[in-house]
Each structure stands twice: as structure tokens, then as C-alpha cells.
Amino acid sequence: MSSEGADSEIVRGIVEESVPQWSLCAPTWAAAVFDRSGVIAFSSAAREGFSAPGRGDVFRIASMSKSFLVACLLLLVERGELDLDDPVSRYVPAFATPIGEVVTVKMIISNCSGLPEDNAWSDHNLDIPRREFVALLQRGLHYTEPPGQTYQYSNIAFTVASLILEVITSERYESFLKRELLNPLGLDDTRYRAQDYGDRDTLAKGFTTFDQGASWVEREMADSGATAPIGALFSTVDDIARWSGWLSEPFEKSGFGGGQNGEPRVSVLSSFSRARMQRIHTAVASIGPRWTSPRNDAIGYGLGLMVERDARFGTIAQHSGGLPGYAANMRWHLDSGIGVVAYATADGQPVATRAADLLDTVLHRLDLPARRIKLWSQTFQAARRVDAMLHASGDFTKVADQLTANVFYDIPADVRRRQFRDAVRRVGGLTASPAPLASRMLWCASAAHLVWRLPGQDGDLQVQIELSDIDRRPVQRIIVEPLGAELAGLPEGRDLVVRHHRPLLG
């Protein structure tokens, strides 16, 4: 889907209806739904006495900035200047570790360094001078967990990551970021300081309330000091949409890094590195308010991004941002690239939850698959052979040249034939002229797996095959069962994400 596609009207309707109704204790808020081509729909709202934000308004993205820092570090990895498995102390000698332990660069950007959470402290120390931060390191850090084992969100760790970049490049992070990432990607409205914007730009002001919105206190915009790389950036919904689309691009089925209609896109950072950011490296235990959504089967920290495993739609990458006066969230569905960016001009607001609900609504209305998986050609050809055999006779020995030896050991051929005939009898016989197999494919767990519909007169069956790559007779499993058998025994309303993995040919 693109912003020019037929689904744009559906998305616009959802956004324009839902966003103004969000229950937020904030002067203003805004949200946009985007895909890899850009923003599809935008809406905003304001309390009495405030003006609703415009689409081009600039807001502080806070910790959403961390994905930009990690992308810069991965550029150094690709250039051979940094190894994520290196000890941090190799680059920052003042960084002390527990006796007998090693903290690696990867640990600090995947939030498992062992350092405690420090959001409250860091929110008020974006402007700390470098010499003071280095002095803090020299005094020694205190660890609450062994390095590499447990998720804890550490802004100090990410600040150290920015120092590593500056040691390697002999350059301030902000100038490296602008030259190597922002400029090539055309993120012209994403900047490091409020002063970097001109009179024509509208910067969203941040507020705090101490009386549930009866009155508001405007927050000053903290300047950018040593810890600024963890959360100082400003941006717009359009720039975040572009950034998110670029990050999700490796998961696009048109090819790793390839653009629409064969047009190449700016690569800057390889598909491998971008995909690496969006895989779980550190599991997040559900012991606190970090994980509040029942839709997630798993959640963890990647590299500069949170990664969620949605029970219906598969993998979602996201990150929140919060500072005094600001709350923001960006999130996107990896397979489709459809996502949401949202912000409010007050701290402590459940913007991430509202953005998650909005994305969930859009994905459901568009009925998008969790993943699209390109089948091996051998998988589809084997399925055609098996499908033809089932319609002709149900004699599994007719496709023995396709079956590994274990197939008839697991269930003998005569038993398979008898079970199949019983199943066919229960659905009143098979349809005489079924539709082509390609139109009857249901789902797959991998390129070597396929489930398809076998239509009957009074009901349908499904066939499941799985291939192995170690035998010239590749089919190692065949199962014929009632349609939707994999859902038997699940609580009502539950679903399996794998059922929404859509098989593709070619």
C-alpha cells in the first residue's frame, strides 16, 4: 500500500476519527500513519486555549533519538572501525566494570550492561558538560546486575556509546550524524538543537500539569550536552515516517534494499545492519509497567529499538521518547512498513499505548499478513504433486519418489490411505474441479512449508507438507486434517500468528 493507494481513504478515516478522541492529559497531541512511501494520514487535537499542531510542526523525539545513534555506530562497524564485541573500556578507559566482568559495546546498546535504569536522572541532565560526565565515569559506576544478562534501560550506557563514536571518529556526534545519516537520507527537518530551526519553523512547546490539566507549566528546552545523543533530537512526523520506512526497508519483499518499480534507494547502512537493529537481543521480563499490552507474545530490546512480537501481526519495531513536557512514540509493522508516529506536549502520557492501538486498528482493517514468505520452488512443486495424488486416488505410494524414508515409517502407506478416505468421507467427498493450487494456499511457517485448502462437498480439509534440504526426496512430513485444525483447543478469540504468514510464489 502507498499513500496514493486505494486504502488511503480507509486509513485517513481511522486516523481522523480516533486521534481527536484520545484521552490524554496534554495541551496538544498529534499522530500520523505512514508506510514506506511516506505519511498517509495525519490528525491532531488541542485543549481549549491551545492550537492543534500542524503536520510540519517540530517536536522533541527524546529517546527515539537512540536509533539514530545506533545506526551511526553500525556504520562504523561496516567500515571495520568498530566491533560490537569489543570491551567498552577499549575506547573509554574511564568506564569501569565489575571485577572479573566485561561490558561490551553490544551490551550497552542492547540495554543489558548491568547498569540500573536512570530515566529520572537523565531527563534533567541532557545538558551536562562532557568533562562532568567523564568525571562521573571516573568516580565509578554501580551495577545492579551481571553484564549481559538482564534488561535494564540505561541512558548512561548510551551516552558512553556516543563517546565511543567520538573517540573513533575524532568528531562530535552531532556533526557525524548530520553528514553521514541525516543529509543522505533527506531528513532535513531532523536537527540536534532547538536553535538549529528558524523563525518559519513551529516548535511544539512542552508542558507539565500538577492539577490534572487545570493549569499548565511550560518546560524549558534543555540544551544539548554530553548526554544529548540519548534524546536531544527534534523532528517532524514526515521525517520520522521517512526514517522508519528506511529502517523497515530490509523486510520489504521487493528485495533487500531495493525500491519500488526497480528504483534503487539510498542505502547508507546495509540491509543486514538495519535488520539487526530490529531483532530481539535482550528479552524484557514482564515485571513492571514497561509491558502493558496483552497483544504481545514477547518483547525485547534490539539495538536502539524495542521489538515486539504481536500475537496476530508478527514483529513490530518501536521506541518511545519522553522528557519533561514531551511524550512520543514511533512504531511500525516490519513486513508491511505501515506504522504510526505520535506525540503529546506533556510528559507522562500513554502515547505509546495510543499509538499501538491505532496501528493495531489499521492493520486489522487492512487485514495485513504477519509475514510474506517466498516459497522454495521445490515446495510448491511438491505440493502440486501431493495435491494431484490426493484428488486422483489418495494412494501415497504414487508420490514415494518425493518422500523421505521416515514418512511411511511414521505412518504406513495403507494406514495413510485409510485415514485419508475417512477424512474425505466426513466432508462428503472432494470437489471434482478444484481451483488452482496457488489460489488455495493458506499459510506457511517457512519457505520449506505449505498448508493449503482441500475443498469438499460438505466441508474442507487442509494439507500440510514440510520439506527437508538434506535428501533428493525432500518431503519429510504430510498431514491431512480438518480445516483450521491447528486452532483446536485454543481459548475462544485466540489466534496463531503463523496462520497469517502468507506464502508467495516466484
mmCIF file with all atom_site columns, N, CA, C and O in Angstrom, residues 381-420:
data_model
loop_
_atom_site.group_PDB
_atom_site.id
_atom_site.type_symbol
_atom_site.label_atom_id
_atom_site.label_alt_id
_atom_site.label_comp_id
_atom_site.label_asym_id
_atom_site.label_entity_id
_atom_site.label_seq_id
_atom_site.pdbx_PDB_ins_code
_atom_site.Cartn_x
_atom_site.Cartn_y
_atom_site.Cartn_z
_atom_site.occupancy
_atom_site.B_iso_or_equiv
_atom_site.pdbx_formal_charge
_atom_site.auth_seq_id
_atom_site.auth_comp_id
_atom_site.auth_asym_id
_atom_site.auth_atom_id
_atom_site.pdbx_PDB_model_num
ATOM 1   N N  . GLN A 1 381 ? 6.208  -27.187 -6.055 1.00 0.00 ? 381 GLN A N  1
ATOM 2   C CA . GLN A 1 381 ? 6.135  -28.324 -6.980 1.00 0.00 ? 381 GLN A CA 1
ATOM 3   C C  . GLN A 1 381 ? 5.759  -29.600 -6.238 1.00 0.00 ? 381 GLN A C  1
ATOM 4   O O  . GLN A 1 381 ? 4.952  -30.409 -6.730 1.00 0.00 ? 381 GLN A O  1
ATOM 5   N N  . ALA A 1 382 ? 6.318  -29.811 -5.052 1.00 0.00 ? 382 ALA A N  1
ATOM 6   C CA . ALA A 1 382 ? 5.954  -30.985 -4.259 1.00 0.00 ? 382 ALA A CA 1
ATOM 7   C C  . ALA A 1 382 ? 4.486  -30.922 -3.859 1.00 0.00 ? 382 ALA A C  1
ATOM 8   O O  . ALA A 1 382 ? 3.772  -31.941 -3.875 1.00 0.00 ? 382 ALA A O  1
ATOM 9   N N  . ALA A 1 383 ? 4.007  -29.717 -3.503 1.00 0.00 ? 383 ALA A N  1
ATOM 10  C CA . ALA A 1 383 ? 2.604  -29.556 -3.134 1.00 0.00 ? 383 ALA A CA 1
ATOM 11  C C  . ALA A 1 383 ? 1.696  -29.897 -4.307 1.00 0.00 ? 383 ALA A C  1
ATOM 12  O O  . ALA A 1 383 ? 0.637  -30.531 -4.121 1.00 0.00 ? 383 ALA A O  1
ATOM 13  N N  . ARG A 1 384 ? 2.073  -29.502 -5.500 1.00 0.00 ? 384 ARG A N  1
ATOM 14  C CA . ARG A 1 384 ? 1.267  -29.826 -6.686 1.00 0.00 ? 384 ARG A CA 1
ATOM 15  C C  . ARG A 1 384 ? 1.181  -31.327 -6.883 1.00 0.00 ? 384 ARG A C  1
ATOM 16  O O  . ARG A 1 384 ? 0.106  -31.857 -7.207 1.00 0.00 ? 384 ARG A O  1
ATOM 17  N N  . ARG A 1 385 ? 2.297  -32.028 -6.697 1.00 0.00 ? 385 ARG A N  1
ATOM 18  C CA . ARG A 1 385 ? 2.296  -33.483 -6.855 1.00 0.00 ? 385 ARG A CA 1
ATOM 19  C C  . ARG A 1 385 ? 1.386  -34.130 -5.809 1.00 0.00 ? 385 ARG A C  1
ATOM 20  O O  . ARG A 1 385 ? 0.578  -35.020 -6.122 1.00 0.00 ? 385 ARG A O  1
ATOM 21  N N  . VAL A 1 386 ? 1.537  -33.706 -4.569 1.00 0.00 ? 386 VAL A N  1
ATOM 22  C CA . VAL A 1 386 ? 0.730  -34.279 -3.497 1.00 0.00 ? 386 VAL A CA 1
ATOM 23  C C  . VAL A 1 386 ? -0.754 -33.958 -3.704 1.00 0.00 ? 386 VAL A C  1
ATOM 24  O O  . VAL A 1 386 ? -1.628 -34.827 -3.542 1.00 0.00 ? 386 VAL A O  1
ATOM 25  N N  . ASP A 1 387 ? -1.071 -32.725 -4.079 1.00 0.00 ? 387 ASP A N  1
ATOM 26  C CA . ASP A 1 387 ? -2.455 -32.317 -4.305 1.00 0.00 ? 387 ASP A CA 1
ATOM 27  C C  . ASP A 1 387 ? -3.097 -33.147 -5.414 1.00 0.00 ? 387 ASP A C  1
ATOM 28  O O  . ASP A 1 387 ? -4.234 -33.626 -5.269 1.00 0.00 ? 387 ASP A O  1
ATOM 29  N N  . ALA A 1 388 ? -2.377 -33.340 -6.509 1.00 0.00 ? 388 ALA A N  1
ATOM 30  C CA . ALA A 1 388 ? -2.903 -34.145 -7.616 1.00 0.00 ? 388 ALA A CA 1
ATOM 31  C C  . ALA A 1 388 ? -3.134 -35.580 -7.176 1.00 0.00 ? 388 ALA A C  1
ATOM 32  O O  . ALA A 1 388 ? -4.138 -36.205 -7.539 1.00 0.00 ? 388 ALA A O  1
ATOM 33  N N  . MET A 1 389 ? -2.213 -36.142 -6.386 1.00 0.00 ? 389 MET A N  1
ATOM 34  C CA . MET A 1 389 ? -2.359 -37.513 -5.900 1.00 0.00 ? 389 MET A CA 1
ATOM 35  C C  . MET A 1 389 ? -3.593 -37.651 -5.016 1.00 0.00 ? 389 MET A C  1
ATOM 36  O O  . MET A 1 389 ? -4.363 -38.611 -5.137 1.00 0.00 ? 389 MET A O  1
ATOM 37  N N  . LEU A 1 390 ? -3.821 -36.691 -4.150 1.00 0.00 ? 390 LEU A N  1
ATOM 38  C CA . LEU A 1 390 ? -4.966 -36.771 -3.253 1.00 0.00 ? 390 LEU A CA 1
ATOM 39  C C  . LEU A 1 390 ? -6.280 -36.711 -4.010 1.00 0.00 ? 390 LEU A C  1
ATOM 40  O O  . LEU A 1 390 ? -7.243 -37.423 -3.677 1.00 0.00 ? 390 LEU A O  1
ATOM 41  N N  . HIS A 1 391 ? -6.347 -35.877 -5.039 1.00 0.00 ? 391 HIS A N  1
ATOM 42  C CA . HIS A 1 391 ? -7.566 -35.783 -5.835 1.00 0.00 ? 391 HIS A CA 1
ATOM 43  C C  . HIS A 1 391 ? -7.765 -37.010 -6.715 1.00 0.00 ? 391 HIS A C  1
ATOM 44  O O  . HIS A 1 391 ? -8.904 -37.381 -7.019 1.00 0.00 ? 391 HIS A O  1
ATOM 45  N N  . ALA A 1 392 ? -6.668 -37.656 -7.112 1.00 0.00 ? 392 ALA A N  1
ATOM 46  C CA . ALA A 1 392 ? -6.775 -38.801 -8.017 1.00 0.00 ? 392 ALA A CA 1
ATOM 47  C C  . ALA A 1 392 ? -7.097 -40.097 -7.287 1.00 0.00 ? 392 ALA A C  1
ATOM 48  O O  . ALA A 1 392 ? -7.974 -40.864 -7.720 1.00 0.00 ? 392 ALA A O  1
ATOM 49  N N  . SER A 1 393 ? -6.388 -40.368 -6.168 1.00 0.00 ? 393 SER A N  1
ATOM 50  C CA . SER A 1 393 ? -6.539 -41.687 -5.562 1.00 0.00 ? 393 SER A CA 1
ATOM 51  C C  . SER A 1 393 ? -6.323 -41.723 -4.051 1.00 0.00 ? 393 SER A C  1
ATOM 52  O O  . SER A 1 393 ? -6.836 -42.613 -3.379 1.00 0.00 ? 393 SER A O  1
ATOM 53  N N  . GLY A 1 394 ? -5.542 -40.802 -3.521 1.00 0.00 ? 394 GLY A N  1
ATOM 54  C CA . GLY A 1 394 ? -5.188 -40.883 -2.111 1.00 0.00 ? 394 GLY A CA 1
ATOM 55  C C  . GLY A 1 394 ? -4.186 -41.977 -1.818 1.00 0.00 ? 394 GLY A C  1
ATOM 56  O O  . GLY A 1 394 ? -3.980 -42.345 -0.652 1.00 0.00 ? 394 GLY A O  1
ATOM 57  N N  . ASP A 1 395 ? -3.536 -42.486 -2.860 1.00 0.00 ? 395 ASP A N  1
ATOM 58  C CA . ASP A 1 395 ? -2.506 -43.517 -2.706 1.00 0.00 ? 395 ASP A CA 1
ATOM 59  C C  . ASP A 1 395 ? -1.149 -42.834 -2.562 1.00 0.00 ? 395 ASP A C  1
ATOM 60  O O  . ASP A 1 395 ? -0.556 -42.385 -3.542 1.00 0.00 ? 395 ASP A O  1
ATOM 61  N N  . PHE A 1 396 ? -0.646 -42.759 -1.351 1.00 0.00 ? 396 PHE A N  1
ATOM 62  C CA . PHE A 1 396 ? 0.577  -42.009 -1.068 1.00 0.00 ? 396 PHE A CA 1
ATOM 63  C C  . PHE A 1 396 ? 1.811  -42.642 -1.713 1.00 0.00 ? 396 PHE A C  1
ATOM 64  O O  . PHE A 1 396 ? 2.828  -41.971 -1.886 1.00 0.00 ? 396 PHE A O  1
ATOM 65  N N  . THR A 1 397 ? 1.723  -43.909 -2.084 1.00 0.00 ? 397 THR A N  1
ATOM 66  C CA . THR A 1 397 ? 2.874  -44.527 -2.746 1.00 0.00 ? 397 THR A CA 1
ATOM 67  C C  . THR A 1 397 ? 3.115  -43.929 -4.124 1.00 0.00 ? 397 THR A C  1
ATOM 68  O O  . THR A 1 397 ? 4.212  -44.058 -4.673 1.00 0.00 ? 397 THR A O  1
ATOM 69  N N  . LYS A 1 398 ? 2.111  -43.249 -4.688 1.00 0.00 ? 398 LYS A N  1
ATOM 70  C CA . LYS A 1 398 ? 2.271  -42.638 -6.017 1.00 0.00 ? 398 LYS A CA 1
ATOM 71  C C  . LYS A 1 398 ? 3.243  -41.458 -5.993 1.00 0.00 ? 398 LYS A C  1
ATOM 72  O O  . LYS A 1 398 ? 3.726  -41.036 -7.043 1.00 0.00 ? 398 LYS A O  1
ATOM 73  N N  . VAL A 1 399 ? 3.502  -40.921 -4.804 1.00 0.00 ? 399 VAL A N  1
ATOM 74  C CA . VAL A 1 399 ? 4.463  -39.812 -4.692 1.00 0.00 ? 399 VAL A CA 1
ATOM 75  C C  . VAL A 1 399 ? 5.655  -40.223 -3.830 1.00 0.00 ? 399 VAL A C  1
ATOM 76  O O  . VAL A 1 399 ? 6.326  -39.373 -3.240 1.00 0.00 ? 399 VAL A O  1
ATOM 77  N N  . ALA A 1 400 ? 5.908  -41.523 -3.776 1.00 0.00 ? 400 ALA A N  1
ATOM 78  C CA . ALA A 1 400 ? 7.000  -42.020 -2.924 1.00 0.00 ? 400 ALA A CA 1
ATOM 79  C C  . ALA A 1 400 ? 8.348  -41.433 -3.313 1.00 0.00 ? 400 ALA A C  1
ATOM 80  O O  . ALA A 1 400 ? 9.239  -41.292 -2.461 1.00 0.00 ? 400 ALA A O  1
ATOM 81  N N  . ASP A 1 401 ? 8.503  -41.088 -4.598 1.00 0.00 ? 401 ASP A N  1
ATOM 82  C CA . ASP A 1 401 ? 9.781  -40.509 -5.031 1.00 0.00 ? 401 ASP A CA 1
ATOM 83  C C  . ASP A 1 401 ? 10.009 -39.119 -4.442 1.00 0.00 ? 401 ASP A C  1
ATOM 84  O O  . ASP A 1 401 ? 11.118 -38.580 -4.519 1.00 0.00 ? 401 ASP A O  1
ATOM 85  N N  . GLN A 1 402 ? 8.958  -38.525 -3.811 1.00 0.00 ? 402 GLN A N  1
ATOM 86  C CA . GLN A 1 402 ? 9.068  -37.209 -3.192 1.00 0.00 ? 402 GLN A CA 1
ATOM 87  C C  . GLN A 1 402 ? 9.245  -37.289 -1.679 1.00 0.00 ? 402 GLN A C  1
ATOM 88  O O  . GLN A 1 402 ? 9.486  -36.278 -1.038 1.00 0.00 ? 402 GLN A O  1
ATOM 89  N N  . LEU A 1 403 ? 9.125  -38.490 -1.099 1.00 0.00 ? 403 LEU A N  1
ATOM 90  C CA . LEU A 1 403 ? 9.026  -38.629 0.348  1.00 0.00 ? 403 LEU A CA 1
ATOM 91  C C  . LEU A 1 403 ? 10.302 -39.183 0.968  1.00 0.00 ? 403 LEU A C  1
ATOM 92  O O  . LEU A 1 403 ? 10.891 -40.138 0.456  1.00 0.00 ? 403 LEU A O  1
ATOM 93  N N  . THR A 1 404 ? 10.705 -38.590 2.079  1.00 0.00 ? 404 THR A N  1
ATOM 94  C CA . THR A 1 404 ? 11.833 -39.149 2.830  1.00 0.00 ? 404 THR A CA 1
ATOM 95  C C  . THR A 1 404 ? 11.384 -40.465 3.477  1.00 0.00 ? 404 THR A C  1
ATOM 96  O O  . THR A 1 404 ? 10.189 -40.727 3.655  1.00 0.00 ? 404 THR A O  1
ATOM 97  N N  . ALA A 1 405 ? 12.363 -41.279 3.846  1.00 0.00 ? 405 ALA A N  1
ATOM 98  C CA . ALA A 1 405 ? 12.073 -42.625 4.323  1.00 0.00 ? 405 ALA A CA 1
ATOM 99  C C  . ALA A 1 405 ? 11.204 -42.638 5.574  1.00 0.00 ? 405 ALA A C  1
ATOM 100 O O  . ALA A 1 405 ? 10.440 -43.585 5.813  1.00 0.00 ? 405 ALA A O  1
ATOM 101 N N  . ASN A 1 406 ? 11.290 -41.587 6.382  1.00 0.00 ? 406 ASN A N  1
ATOM 102 C CA . ASN A 1 406 ? 10.546 -41.591 7.644  1.00 0.00 ? 406 ASN A CA 1
ATOM 103 C C  . ASN A 1 406 ? 9.040  -41.463 7.457  1.00 0.00 ? 406 ASN A C  1
ATOM 104 O O  . ASN A 1 406 ? 8.274  -41.784 8.372  1.00 0.00 ? 406 ASN A O  1
ATOM 105 N N  . VAL A 1 407 ? 8.577  -40.966 6.275  1.00 0.00 ? 407 VAL A N  1
ATOM 106 C CA . VAL A 1 407 ? 7.154  -40.694 6.088  1.00 0.00 ? 407 VAL A CA 1
ATOM 107 C C  . VAL A 1 407 ? 6.324  -41.961 6.269  1.00 0.00 ? 407 VAL A C  1
ATOM 108 O O  . VAL A 1 407 ? 5.331  -41.986 7.013  1.00 0.00 ? 407 VAL A O  1
ATOM 109 N N  . PHE A 1 408 ? 6.724  -43.056 5.614  1.00 0.00 ? 408 PHE A N  1
ATOM 110 C CA . PHE A 1 408 ? 5.974  -44.306 5.736  1.00 0.00 ? 408 PHE A CA 1
ATOM 111 C C  . PHE A 1 408 ? 6.346  -45.074 7.004  1.00 0.00 ? 408 PHE A C  1
ATOM 112 O O  . PHE A 1 408 ? 5.618  -45.963 7.435  1.00 0.00 ? 408 PHE A O  1
ATOM 113 N N  . TYR A 1 409 ? 7.474  -44.734 7.607  1.00 0.00 ? 409 TYR A N  1
ATOM 114 C CA . TYR A 1 409 ? 7.819  -45.318 8.906  1.00 0.00 ? 409 TYR A CA 1
ATOM 115 C C  . TYR A 1 409 ? 6.928  -44.716 9.985  1.00 0.00 ? 409 TYR A C  1
ATOM 116 O O  . TYR A 1 409 ? 6.436  -45.426 10.870 1.00 0.00 ? 409 TYR A O  1
ATOM 117 N N  . ASP A 1 410 ? 6.703  -43.403 9.894  1.00 0.00 ? 410 ASP A N  1
ATOM 118 C CA . ASP A 1 410 ? 5.848  -42.739 10.876 1.00 0.00 ? 410 ASP A CA 1
ATOM 119 C C  . ASP A 1 410 ? 4.409  -43.253 10.786 1.00 0.00 ? 410 ASP A C  1
ATOM 120 O O  . ASP A 1 410 ? 3.790  -43.585 11.800 1.00 0.00 ? 410 ASP A O  1
ATOM 121 N N  . ILE A 1 411 ? 3.869  -43.279 9.572  1.00 0.00 ? 411 ILE A N  1
ATOM 122 C CA . ILE A 1 411 ? 2.517  -43.792 9.326  1.00 0.00 ? 411 ILE A CA 1
ATOM 123 C C  . ILE A 1 411 ? 2.580  -44.618 8.038  1.00 0.00 ? 411 ILE A C  1
ATOM 124 O O  . ILE A 1 411 ? 2.842  -44.054 6.965  1.00 0.00 ? 411 ILE A O  1
ATOM 125 N N  . PRO A 1 412 ? 2.372  -45.940 8.075  1.00 0.00 ? 412 PRO A N  1
ATOM 126 C CA . PRO A 1 412 ? 2.454  -46.772 6.867  1.00 0.00 ? 412 PRO A CA 1
ATOM 127 C C  . PRO A 1 412 ? 1.498  -46.303 5.777  1.00 0.00 ? 412 PRO A C  1
ATOM 128 O O  . PRO A 1 412 ? 0.459  -45.669 6.055  1.00 0.00 ? 412 PRO A O  1
ATOM 129 N N  . ALA A 1 413 ? 1.845  -46.609 4.528  1.00 0.00 ? 413 ALA A N  1
ATOM 130 C CA . ALA A 1 413 ? 1.088  -46.124 3.370  1.00 0.00 ? 413 ALA A CA 1
ATOM 131 C C  . ALA A 1 413 ? -0.366 -46.553 3.416  1.00 0.00 ? 413 ALA A C  1
ATOM 132 O O  . ALA A 1 413 ? -1.276 -45.762 3.093  1.00 0.00 ? 413 ALA A O  1
ATOM 133 N N  . ASP A 1 414 ? -0.642 -47.811 3.815  1.00 0.00 ? 414 ASP A N  1
ATOM 134 C CA . ASP A 1 414 ? -2.026 -48.276 3.834  1.00 0.00 ? 414 ASP A CA 1
ATOM 135 C C  . ASP A 1 414 ? -2.845 -47.570 4.914  1.00 0.00 ? 414 ASP A C  1
ATOM 136 O O  . ASP A 1 414 ? -4.022 -47.277 4.723  1.00 0.00 ? 414 ASP A O  1
ATOM 137 N N  . VAL A 1 415 ? -2.186 -47.248 6.051  1.00 0.00 ? 415 VAL A N  1
ATOM 138 C CA . VAL A 1 415 ? -2.877 -46.506 7.109  1.00 0.00 ? 415 VAL A CA 1
ATOM 139 C C  . VAL A 1 415 ? -3.160 -45.080 6.656  1.00 0.00 ? 415 VAL A C  1
ATOM 140 O O  . VAL A 1 415 ? -4.245 -44.540 6.896  1.00 0.00 ? 415 VAL A O  1
ATOM 141 N N  . ARG A 1 416 ? -2.191 -44.475 5.998  1.00 0.00 ? 416 ARG A N  1
ATOM 142 C CA . ARG A 1 416 ? -2.398 -43.113 5.483  1.00 0.00 ? 416 ARG A CA 1
ATOM 143 C C  . ARG A 1 416 ? -3.578 -43.076 4.515  1.00 0.00 ? 416 ARG A C  1
ATOM 144 O O  . ARG A 1 416 ? -4.416 -42.168 4.573  1.00 0.00 ? 416 ARG A O  1
ATOM 145 N N  . ARG A 1 417 ? -3.641 -44.074 3.629  1.00 0.00 ? 417 ARG A N  1
ATOM 146 C CA . ARG A 1 417 ? -4.714 -44.093 2.630  1.00 0.00 ? 417 ARG A CA 1
ATOM 147 C C  . ARG A 1 417 ? -6.064 -44.263 3.314  1.00 0.00 ? 417 ARG A C  1
ATOM 148 O O  . ARG A 1 417 ? -7.043 -43.584 2.966  1.00 0.00 ? 417 ARG A O  1
ATOM 149 N N  . ARG A 1 418 ? -6.161 -45.154 4.307  1.00 0.00 ? 418 ARG A N  1
ATOM 150 C CA . ARG A 1 418 ? -7.415 -45.378 5.020  1.00 0.00 ? 418 ARG A CA 1
ATOM 151 C C  . ARG A 1 418 ? -7.835 -44.116 5.775  1.00 0.00 ? 418 ARG A C  1
ATOM 152 O O  . ARG A 1 418 ? -9.007 -43.725 5.740  1.00 0.00 ? 418 ARG A O  1
ATOM 153 N N  . GLN A 1 419 ? -6.880 -43.471 6.457  1.00 0.00 ? 419 GLN A N  1
ATOM 154 C CA . GLN A 1 419 ? -7.204 -42.247 7.197  1.00 0.00 ? 419 GLN A CA 1
ATOM 155 C C  . GLN A 1 419 ? -7.676 -41.146 6.263  1.00 0.00 ? 419 GLN A C  1
ATOM 156 O O  . GLN A 1 419 ? -8.596 -40.379 6.585  1.00 0.00 ? 419 GLN A O  1
ATOM 157 N N  . PHE A 1 420 ? -7.051 -41.051 5.100  1.00 0.00 ? 420 PHE A N  1
ATOM 158 C CA . PHE A 1 420 ? -7.442 -40.023 4.140  1.00 0.00 ? 420 PHE A CA 1
ATOM 159 C C  . PHE A 1 420 ? -8.859 -40.259 3.636  1.00 0.00 ? 420 PHE A C  1
ATOM 160 O O  . PHE A 1 420 ? -9.671 -39.330 3.546  1.00 0.00 ? 420 PHE A O  1
#
